[in-house]
Amino acid sequence: MEDTITFDLATAPLRELNEKLQTLSGGTNQTAWRIANPRGAHALAVGITTPVQVLIDGHAGYYAAGMNDGAAITINGNAATGVAENMMSGRVHVKGDASQSAGATAHGGLLIIDGNASARCGISMKGIDIVVKGNVGHMSAFMAQSGNLVVCGDAGDALGDSLYEARLFVKGSVKSLGADCEKKQMGAEDAAILSDLLQRAGVAAKPEEFTLYGSARTLYHFHVDNAGAY
């Protein structure tokens, strides 16, 4: 796009970039940004509260797109720990792989990871939708409270350990389920949610190819008969 503003981190500081993005007004005409030479910098494009488009043209370090509230952020590479952490709304699209804790504690928005996600993907998620086109590592969706995690590949050990009301859809195999996570019957509402997320993420798969996992609800209140699960 010819109106795209290019910010080159090889010649200007990260602090200046984030200040510019965080102070954009709602009526700004600076709606398309490209970050050149990110070179794995940490905290790229964090705390944006305006619905702008941001392309991080390369690999991102820790906590990229954290606290996003409305922006559409694309990472044209891999993302390190905590991408889209505490996102409130908007969309974050990682074109490569993501390290651990992707989408951690996020309250809303959509996180798409084209590759694999490492351990604890969606840890303590609180309403975010996450679509991982590859595999996820161990302890994914640990203490997930609400939202939806879609895994088009396989899941590692202890999936959904101590989860609350989040839905976990897995197309491949699950190495093991965490405490209080169990296989569920997928209903019409679940299938509709999954179908919508697959479409929005550009995944050519059908809901019936996935297995739904959710909370057995035995850890909501302490009971001595369930002591071994804690």
Steps between C-alpha positions, in 0.01 A plus 500: 500500500634842410358661814684249723733662752829312528684521831855363477633366829850497351501880514244598766439374858227258604377737769419760233309242293282388790434859606380588150272196481361540851411867454309466172155656522181325398462717191858462378574460130824318589328163489765280337846445647796283406777432750823428313803323650333383822795261554330321789444812708286454811165674570432593138171678429367470855209683659333618178142619557413617147370275217805533275688240296858422597739270315806388694716401204722237660546307823372645828637458852317470832148635549437627147152650455439480874197680645361553150156662501364524148795491263563239229863398543684259271840354583676391183720250682523326834397641839672440832343457844165661578379621160160675536518471878202668667341594166159660545374516139627505145696242305858374517628273224836323536615370161761271655533319833431636848694429817344427838203676661345629177179688576556478875230662719336657193141619539390524135596524137632234263854358497598295194826304489583347163771273639541330836462645850721393788404424860215667688324640196190677629602481866233668715313617191196707590297532182748503212460277194823326395546298180827307464543339160779272627566339837495634856736408782442372851270669751310691231181666628619454858240670723317624191191682620304581183546528127591245236826325408507327162793269426522365147793273585587312818506607865769416755474379858248630755267678259247715682636436847270663760294674235168668563254570216724536193440275200795306357467362147776264383521341156799277570609293797531608862798360690317527832225700666564713806311489829125550458511506118289248312366421156159657432217438259502776239161666473357725231614817678854366539514398133376843390768676707770273359379540141509879533853498643630267229353725234642818655844338526492369143514133600343253257377246754162385626377510861431127498875437458565647847452370853367733767652507850374690801483508878369207703421761771626286785748765619255791529458431872727295720370153575708237677405238243676708234809582708726296273421724205632818660 
